[in-house]
PDB file of C-alpha atoms in Angstrom:
ATOM      1  CA  GLY V   1      11.933  12.641   8.100  1.00 82.00           C
ATOM      2  CA  GLY V   2      12.754   9.399   7.053  1.00 92.00           C
ATOM      3  CA  ILE V   3      13.372   7.269   3.743  1.00 94.00           C
ATOM      4  CA  ILE V   4      12.539   3.618   2.558  1.00 97.00           C
ATOM      5  CA  THR V   5      15.350   2.507  -0.051  1.00 97.00           C
ATOM      6  CA  GLN V   6      15.096  -0.537  -1.832  1.00 98.00           C
ATOM      7  CA  THR V   7      17.345  -2.346  -3.840  1.00 97.00           C
ATOM      8  CA  PRO V   8      17.367  -2.955  -6.944  1.00 97.00           C
ATOM      9  CA  LYS V   9      14.886  -0.736  -8.459  1.00 96.00           C
ATOM     10  CA  PHE V  10      14.959  -3.299 -11.130  1.00 96.00           C
ATOM     11  CA  LEU V  11      15.387  -6.697 -11.138  1.00 96.00           C
ATOM     12  CA  ILE V  12      15.597  -9.282 -14.321  1.00 95.00           C
ATOM     13  CA  GLY V  13      15.976 -13.128 -13.599  1.00 94.00           C
ATOM     14  CA  GLN V  14      15.707 -16.296 -15.159  1.00 94.00           C
ATOM     15  CA  GLU V  15      13.287 -19.006 -14.453  1.00 94.00           C
ATOM     16  CA  GLY V  16      14.303 -21.098 -11.162  1.00 95.00           C
ATOM     17  CA  GLN V  17      16.699 -18.633 -10.005  1.00 95.00           C
ATOM     18  CA  LYS V  18      16.611 -17.464  -6.224  1.00 96.00           C
ATOM     19  CA  LEU V  19      16.670 -13.667  -6.268  1.00 96.00           C
ATOM     20  CA  THR V  20      16.981 -11.333  -3.410  1.00 97.00           C
ATOM     21  CA  LEU V  21      15.083  -8.047  -2.859  1.00 98.00           C
ATOM     22  CA  LYS V  22      16.492  -5.533   0.092  1.00 98.00           C
ATOM     23  CA  CYS V  23      15.040  -2.991   2.002  1.00 98.00           C
ATOM     24  CA  GLN V  24      16.410  -0.104   4.296  1.00 98.00           C
ATOM     25  CA  GLN V  25      14.338   2.503   6.608  1.00 97.00           C
ATOM     26  CA  ASN V  26      16.023   5.259   8.719  1.00 96.00           C
ATOM     27  CA  PHE V  27      12.613   5.841  10.469  1.00 95.00           C
ATOM     28  CA  ASN V  28      13.905   3.661  13.188  1.00 94.00           C
ATOM     29  CA  HIS V  29      10.472   2.000  12.844  1.00 93.00           C
ATOM     30  CA  ASP V  30       9.671  -1.308  14.618  1.00 91.00           C
ATOM     31  CA  THR V  31       7.228  -2.983  11.802  1.00 90.00           C
ATOM     32  CA  MET V  32       8.526  -3.857   7.923  1.00 93.00           C
ATOM     33  CA  TYR V  33       6.260  -5.388   5.551  1.00 93.00           C
ATOM     34  CA  TRP V  34       6.585  -6.858   1.972  1.00 95.00           C
ATOM     35  CA  TYR V  35       3.831  -6.464  -0.177  1.00 95.00           C
ATOM     36  CA  ARG V  36       3.332  -8.173  -3.823  1.00 95.00           C
ATOM     37  CA  GLN V  37       1.807  -5.336  -6.265  1.00 93.00           C
ATOM     38  CA  ASP V  38       0.068  -6.749  -9.520  1.00 91.00           C
ATOM     39  CA  SER V  39      -1.968  -5.246 -11.922  1.00 84.00           C
ATOM     40  CA  GLY V  40      -5.572  -5.114 -11.176  1.00 77.00           C
ATOM     41  CA  LYS V  41      -4.665  -7.264  -7.875  1.00 79.00           C
ATOM     42  CA  GLY V  42      -3.887  -4.536  -5.625  1.00 84.00           C
ATOM     43  CA  LEU V  43      -1.597  -5.163  -2.905  1.00 91.00           C
ATOM     44  CA  ARG V  44      -1.042  -8.428  -1.070  1.00 92.00           C
ATOM     45  CA  LEU V  45       1.010  -8.781   2.122  1.00 91.00           C
ATOM     46  CA  ILE V  46       4.048 -11.573   1.641  1.00 94.00           C
ATOM     47  CA  TYR V  47       5.727 -11.188   5.186  1.00 94.00           C
ATOM     48  CA  TYR V  48       6.061  -8.425   7.763  1.00 91.00           C
ATOM     49  CA  SER V  49       8.304  -8.477  11.197  1.00 92.00           C
ATOM     50  CA  ILE V  50       7.445  -6.621  14.243  1.00 89.00           C
ATOM     51  CA  THR V  51      11.243  -6.640  15.559  1.00 91.00           C
ATOM     52  CA  GLU V  52      14.428  -7.922  14.604  1.00 93.00           C
ATOM     53  CA  ASN V  53      14.569 -11.315  13.986  1.00 93.00           C
ATOM     54  CA  ASP V  54      10.691 -11.445  13.971  1.00 93.00           C
ATOM     55  CA  LEU V  55       8.906 -13.071  10.959  1.00 95.00           C
ATOM     56  CA  GLN V  56       5.394 -13.348  10.449  1.00 92.00           C
ATOM     57  CA  LYS V  57       3.877 -14.838   7.094  1.00 93.00           C
ATOM     58  CA  GLY V  58       1.046 -12.798   5.252  1.00 90.00           C
ATOM     59  CA  ASP V  59      -1.418 -14.514   2.851  1.00 88.00           C
ATOM     60  CA  LEU V  60       1.066 -14.526   0.010  1.00 92.00           C
ATOM     61  CA  SER V  61       3.987 -16.493   1.863  1.00 94.00           C
ATOM     62  CA  GLU V  62       4.064 -19.387  -0.545  1.00 95.00           C
ATOM     63  CA  GLY V  63       7.440 -19.431  -2.724  1.00 95.00           C
ATOM     64  CA  TYR V  64       9.631 -16.334  -0.746  1.00 97.00           C
ATOM     65  CA  ASP V  65      11.824 -16.401   2.403  1.00 97.00           C
ATOM     66  CA  ALA V  66      12.256 -13.228   4.428  1.00 98.00           C
ATOM     67  CA  SER V  67      15.197 -12.086   6.772  1.00 97.00           C
ATOM     68  CA  ARG V  68      15.142  -9.389   9.478  1.00 97.00           C
ATOM     69  CA  GLU V  69      18.549  -9.410  10.964  1.00 92.00           C
ATOM     70  CA  LYS V  70      18.962  -5.581  11.874  1.00 96.00           C
ATOM     71  CA  LYS V  71      16.003  -3.361  12.787  1.00 96.00           C
ATOM     72  CA  SER V  72      16.771  -0.945  10.066  1.00 97.00           C
ATOM     73  CA  SER V  73      16.673  -3.810   6.971  1.00 97.00           C
ATOM     74  CA  PHE V  74      14.249  -6.591   5.873  1.00 98.00           C
ATOM     75  CA  SER V  75      15.072  -8.658   2.677  1.00 98.00           C
ATOM     76  CA  LEU V  76      12.731 -11.006   0.643  1.00 98.00           C
ATOM     77  CA  THR V  77      14.141 -14.109  -1.172  1.00 97.00           C
ATOM     78  CA  VAL V  78      11.974 -15.237  -4.188  1.00 96.00           C
ATOM     79  CA  THR V  79      13.130 -18.815  -3.838  1.00 96.00           C
ATOM     80  CA  SER V  80      12.391 -20.091  -7.441  1.00 95.00           C
ATOM     81  CA  ALA V  81      11.426 -17.186 -10.113  1.00 93.00           C
ATOM     82  CA  GLN V  82       8.537 -18.250 -12.058  1.00 92.00           C
ATOM     83  CA  LYS V  83       8.499 -17.697 -15.876  1.00 87.00           C
ATOM     84  CA  ASN V  84       6.725 -14.621 -17.310  1.00 82.00           C
ATOM     85  CA  GLU V  85       6.408 -13.116 -13.895  1.00 83.00           C
ATOM     86  CA  MET V  86       6.053  -9.686 -13.601  1.00 89.00           C
ATOM     87  CA  ALA V  87       5.096  -7.636 -10.581  1.00 93.00           C
ATOM     88  CA  VAL V  88       6.300  -4.673  -8.596  1.00 95.00           C
ATOM     89  CA  PHE V  89       7.462  -5.671  -4.745  1.00 96.00           C
ATOM     90  CA  LEU V  90       6.924  -2.761  -2.072  1.00 96.00           C
ATOM     91  CA  CYS V  91       8.464  -2.668   1.395  1.00 96.00           C
ATOM     92  CA  ALA V  92       7.144  -0.606   4.081  1.00 94.00           C
ATOM     93  CA  SER V  93       7.422   0.106   7.580  1.00 93.00           C
ATOM     94  CA  SER V  94       5.411   1.625  10.659  1.00 90.00           C
ATOM     95  CA  ALA V  95       6.181   2.912  13.968  1.00 87.00           C
ATOM     96  CA  GLY V  96       4.470   0.434  16.133  1.00 75.00           C
ATOM     97  CA  THR V  97       3.777  -3.384  16.724  1.00 63.00           C
ATOM     98  CA  GLY V  98      -0.032  -3.351  16.024  1.00 60.00           C
ATOM     99  CA  GLY V  99      -3.192  -1.695  15.901  1.00 64.00           C
ATOM    100  CA  PRO V 100      -4.088   0.777  13.025  1.00 76.00           C
ATOM    101  CA  GLU V 101      -1.071   2.778  11.599  1.00 82.00           C
ATOM    102  CA  THR V 102       0.211   4.753   9.037  1.00 87.00           C
ATOM    103  CA  LEU V 103       2.747   2.954   6.714  1.00 90.00           C
ATOM    104  CA  TYR V 104       5.742   4.541   4.912  1.00 93.00           C
ATOM    105  CA  PHE V 105       6.245   2.622   1.622  1.00 94.00           C
ATOM    106  CA  GLY V 106       9.656   2.632  -0.474  1.00 96.00           C
ATOM    107  CA  SER V 107       9.386   3.308  -4.280  1.00 95.00           C
ATOM    108  CA  GLY V 108       9.557  -0.463  -5.147  1.00 95.00           C
ATOM    109  CA  THR V 109      11.600  -3.370  -7.051  1.00 97.00           C
ATOM    110  CA  ARG V 110      10.257  -4.311 -10.493  1.00 95.00           C
ATOM    111  CA  LEU V 111      10.728  -7.863 -11.059  1.00 95.00           C
ATOM    112  CA  THR V 112      10.739  -9.442 -14.583  1.00 94.00           C
ATOM    113  CA  VAL V 113      11.338 -13.317 -15.433  1.00 93.00           C
ATOM    114  CA  LEU V 114      12.494 -14.045 -18.463  1.00 90.00           C
TER     115      LEU V 114
ATOM    116  CA  ALA Q   1     -13.681 -11.303   6.799  1.00 80.00           C
ATOM    117  CA  GLN Q   2     -13.285  -7.755   5.859  1.00 87.00           C
ATOM    118  CA  SER Q   3     -12.994  -6.113   2.445  1.00 92.00           C
ATOM    119  CA  VAL Q   4     -12.620  -2.879   0.548  1.00 96.00           C
ATOM    120  CA  THR Q   5     -14.332  -2.200  -2.586  1.00 97.00           C
ATOM    121  CA  GLN Q   6     -13.559   0.522  -4.938  1.00 97.00           C
ATOM    122  CA  PRO Q   7     -16.181   0.538  -8.137  1.00 97.00           C
ATOM    123  CA  ASP Q   8     -14.336   2.756 -10.293  1.00 96.00           C
ATOM    124  CA  ALA Q   9     -11.076   1.248 -12.008  1.00 95.00           C
ATOM    125  CA  ARG Q  10     -10.207   4.389 -13.941  1.00 96.00           C
ATOM    126  CA  VAL Q  11     -11.797   8.054 -13.691  1.00 98.00           C
ATOM    127  CA  THR Q  12     -10.865  10.704 -16.042  1.00 97.00           C
ATOM    128  CA  VAL Q  13     -11.574  14.690 -15.210  1.00 98.00           C
ATOM    129  CA  SER Q  14     -10.607  17.833 -16.392  1.00 97.00           C
ATOM    130  CA  GLU Q  15      -8.259  20.145 -14.830  1.00 97.00           C
ATOM    131  CA  GLY Q  16     -10.008  22.474 -12.198  1.00 97.00           C
ATOM    132  CA  ALA Q  17     -12.928  20.087 -11.853  1.00 98.00           C
ATOM    133  CA  SER Q  18     -14.213  18.396  -8.929  1.00 98.00           C
ATOM    134  CA  LEU Q  19     -13.161  14.553  -8.203  1.00 98.00           C
ATOM    135  CA  GLN Q  20     -15.226  12.376  -6.051  1.00 98.00           C
ATOM    136  CA  LEU Q  21     -13.530   8.458  -5.631  1.00 98.00           C
ATOM    137  CA  ARG Q  22     -15.862   5.974  -4.179  1.00 98.00           C
ATOM    138  CA  CYS Q  23     -15.128   3.329  -1.566  1.00 98.00           C
ATOM    139  CA  LYS Q  24     -17.237   0.745   0.197  1.00 98.00           C
ATOM    140  CA  TYR Q  25     -15.729  -1.262   3.006  1.00 96.00           C
ATOM    141  CA  SER Q  26     -17.122  -4.540   5.008  1.00 95.00           C
ATOM    142  CA  TYR Q  27     -16.048  -5.215   8.499  1.00 91.00           C
ATOM    143  CA  SER Q  28     -18.133  -6.088  11.677  1.00 88.00           C
ATOM    144  CA  GLY Q  29     -16.065  -4.205  13.910  1.00 85.00           C
ATOM    145  CA  THR Q  30     -15.025  -0.668  14.461  1.00 85.00           C
ATOM    146  CA  PRO Q  31     -13.169   0.173  11.119  1.00 90.00           C
ATOM    147  CA  TYR Q  32      -9.755   2.286  10.352  1.00 92.00           C
ATOM    148  CA  LEU Q  33      -9.705   3.939   7.119  1.00 95.00           C
ATOM    149  CA  PHE Q  34      -7.109   5.319   4.900  1.00 95.00           C
ATOM    150  CA  TRP Q  35      -6.755   6.690   1.546  1.00 97.00           C
ATOM    151  CA  TYR Q  36      -3.187   6.378  -0.099  1.00 97.00           C
ATOM    152  CA  VAL Q  37      -2.085   7.452  -3.343  1.00 97.00           C
ATOM    153  CA  GLN Q  38       0.844   6.318  -5.491  1.00 95.00           C
ATOM    154  CA  TYR Q  39       2.720   8.688  -8.169  1.00 94.00           C
ATOM    155  CA  PRO Q  40       3.865   6.560 -11.214  1.00 90.00           C
ATOM    156  CA  ARG Q  41       7.051   4.869 -10.292  1.00 86.00           C
ATOM    157  CA  GLN Q  42       6.700   5.564  -6.465  1.00 89.00           C
ATOM    158  CA  GLY Q  43       5.567   3.913  -3.391  1.00 89.00           C
ATOM    159  CA  LEU Q  44       2.131   4.786  -1.736  1.00 92.00           C
ATOM    160  CA  GLN Q  45       1.978   7.836   0.326  1.00 95.00           C
ATOM    161  CA  LEU Q  46      -0.848   8.652   3.153  1.00 95.00           C
ATOM    162  CA  LEU Q  47      -3.392  11.011   2.207  1.00 97.00           C
ATOM    163  CA  LEU Q  48      -5.422  11.056   5.023  1.00 96.00           C
ATOM    164  CA  LYS Q  49      -7.171   8.747   7.546  1.00 94.00           C
ATOM    165  CA  TYR Q  50      -9.978   8.280   9.813  1.00 94.00           C
ATOM    166  CA  TYR Q  51     -10.269   6.679  13.117  1.00 89.00           C
ATOM    167  CA  SER Q  52     -12.900   8.053  15.010  1.00 88.00           C
ATOM    168  CA  GLY Q  53     -14.768  11.355  15.531  1.00 91.00           C
ATOM    169  CA  ASP Q  54     -15.937  14.135  12.974  1.00 94.00           C
ATOM    170  CA  PRO Q  55     -16.566  12.002  10.026  1.00 95.00           C
ATOM    171  CA  VAL Q  56     -15.223  14.393   7.351  1.00 97.00           C
ATOM    172  CA  VAL Q  57     -11.478  14.136   7.645  1.00 97.00           C
ATOM    173  CA  GLN Q  58      -8.877  16.622   5.794  1.00 97.00           C
ATOM    174  CA  GLY Q  59      -5.699  15.486   4.126  1.00 96.00           C
ATOM    175  CA  VAL Q  60      -2.952  16.902   2.301  1.00 95.00           C
ATOM    176  CA  ASN Q  61      -2.928  18.800  -1.042  1.00 94.00           C
ATOM    177  CA  GLY Q  62      -6.826  19.749  -0.449  1.00 97.00           C
ATOM    178  CA  PHE Q  63      -8.212  16.389  -0.434  1.00 98.00           C
ATOM    179  CA  GLU Q  64     -10.671  15.327   1.953  1.00 98.00           C
ATOM    180  CA  ALA Q  65     -12.982  12.183   2.959  1.00 98.00           C
ATOM    181  CA  GLU Q  66     -16.165  11.409   4.487  1.00 98.00           C
ATOM    182  CA  PHE Q  67     -16.877   8.394   6.887  1.00 97.00           C
ATOM    183  CA  SER Q  68     -20.446   6.919   6.590  1.00 96.00           C
ATOM    184  CA  LYS Q  69     -21.212   4.232   8.747  1.00 94.00           C
ATOM    185  CA  SER Q  70     -24.501   3.656   8.034  1.00 94.00           C
ATOM    186  CA  ASN Q  71     -23.453   3.460   4.120  1.00 96.00           C
ATOM    187  CA  SER Q  72     -20.411   1.723   4.875  1.00 96.00           C
ATOM    188  CA  SER Q  73     -18.182   4.334   3.127  1.00 97.00           C
ATOM    189  CA  PHE Q  74     -15.285   6.349   2.971  1.00 98.00           C
ATOM    190  CA  HIS Q  75     -15.496   8.573  -0.341  1.00 98.00           C
ATOM    191  CA  LEU Q  76     -12.480  10.559  -0.963  1.00 98.00           C
ATOM    192  CA  ARG Q  77     -13.067  14.216  -2.444  1.00 98.00           C
ATOM    193  CA  LYS Q  78     -11.348  17.297  -3.863  1.00 98.00           C
ATOM    194  CA  ALA Q  79     -12.793  20.295  -5.017  1.00 98.00           C
ATOM    195  CA  SER Q  80     -10.413  21.232  -7.742  1.00 98.00           C
ATOM    196  CA  VAL Q  81      -8.053  19.067  -9.301  1.00 98.00           C
ATOM    197  CA  HIS Q  82      -4.581  19.808 -10.745  1.00 97.00           C
ATOM    198  CA  TRP Q  83      -2.847  17.864 -13.265  1.00 96.00           C
ATOM    199  CA  SER Q  84      -0.166  16.674 -10.697  1.00 95.00           C
ATOM    200  CA  ASP Q  85      -3.053  14.702  -8.850  1.00 97.00           C
ATOM    201  CA  SER Q  86      -2.953  12.216 -11.734  1.00 97.00           C
ATOM    202  CA  ALA Q  87      -2.252   8.488  -9.704  1.00 97.00           C
ATOM    203  CA  VAL Q  88      -3.529   5.477  -8.486  1.00 96.00           C
ATOM    204  CA  TYR Q  89      -5.584   6.133  -5.235  1.00 97.00           C
ATOM    205  CA  PHE Q  90      -6.200   3.453  -2.894  1.00 97.00           C
ATOM    206  CA  CYS Q  91      -8.622   3.142   0.043  1.00 97.00           C
ATOM    207  CA  VAL Q  92      -7.527   0.904   3.035  1.00 95.00           C
ATOM    208  CA  LEU Q  93      -9.076  -0.780   5.849  1.00 93.00           C
ATOM    209  CA  SER Q  94      -7.367  -1.577   9.081  1.00 89.00           C
ATOM    210  CA  SER Q  95      -8.817  -3.512  12.022  1.00 77.00           C
ATOM    211  CA  ASN Q  96      -7.802  -2.473  15.679  1.00 66.00           C
ATOM    212  CA  ASN Q  97      -5.796  -5.774  15.671  1.00 64.00           C
ATOM    213  CA  TYR Q  98      -2.836  -6.146  12.999  1.00 60.00           C
ATOM    214  CA  ALA Q  99      -3.151 -10.177  12.793  1.00 51.00           C
ATOM    215  CA  GLN Q 100      -5.850  -9.427  10.806  1.00 52.00           C
ATOM    216  CA  GLY Q 101      -4.096  -7.214   8.395  1.00 72.00           C
ATOM    217  CA  LEU Q 102      -4.804  -4.353   6.317  1.00 85.00           C
ATOM    218  CA  THR Q 103      -7.099  -4.450   3.394  1.00 90.00           C
ATOM    219  CA  PHE Q 104      -6.513  -2.638   0.172  1.00 93.00           C
ATOM    220  CA  GLY Q 105      -8.841  -1.772  -2.354  1.00 95.00           C
ATOM    221  CA  LEU Q 106      -7.812  -2.506  -5.979  1.00 95.00           C
ATOM    222  CA  GLY Q 107      -6.998   1.444  -6.602  1.00 96.00           C
ATOM    223  CA  THR Q 108      -8.864   3.833  -8.985  1.00 97.00           C
ATOM    224  CA  ARG Q 109      -6.572   5.296 -11.160  1.00 96.00           C
ATOM    225  CA  VAL Q 110      -7.309   9.082 -12.139  1.00 98.00           C
ATOM    226  CA  SER Q 111      -6.100  10.843 -15.219  1.00 97.00           C
ATOM    227  CA  VAL Q 112      -6.466  14.660 -15.058  1.00 97.00           C
ATOM    228  CA  PHE Q 113      -6.311  16.364 -18.692  1.00 95.00           C
ATOM    229  CA  PRO Q 114      -5.846  20.021 -19.386  1.00 88.00           C
TER     230      PRO Q 114
END
């Protein structure tokens, strides 16, 4: 089996700050994803990547940048943190590059903006 | 457009009782359906999935789900719950084209009391 490791587990930032979240997977999966989870709103896709150096925008990409420099890692940057923002960011991976697939999730990074 | 509705935000059940979580989907093509579970402070984990064939699919930990095309539903069931089944359960719809993305329901929070 494999594992997805997200760092940090907790992230506290200031309004306007640029914040970076990191994700590593050892499944050797092609596709990686970043989701945002807000209470009462389910999961929303921010970015996904089907291979190294590929980036695809999801429905919630505004205000975020992403980077996939290696197959095993996928980072997400909050370009300007919003005051009182609280959310959980979940990284996931899947084996293929399309179609219905099982996603494997990390345990999340919990963001609080003061 | 595709959508997933989980009509029950919260369900409370006694240990040993049966559980049914409802999921209705809207999609004009062939649906691929999943149930994921999220335990406290963890990422989502796959319980079961339906692609085609027998409408009743078995999953992990005694869970099963039944697909109904006529009712556009994919309800999850367990005959006898344990306190460790307390979690949030998500119904997820996928098309066969990743460009359309995964659609997550808002989740049902299950609390099992002794």
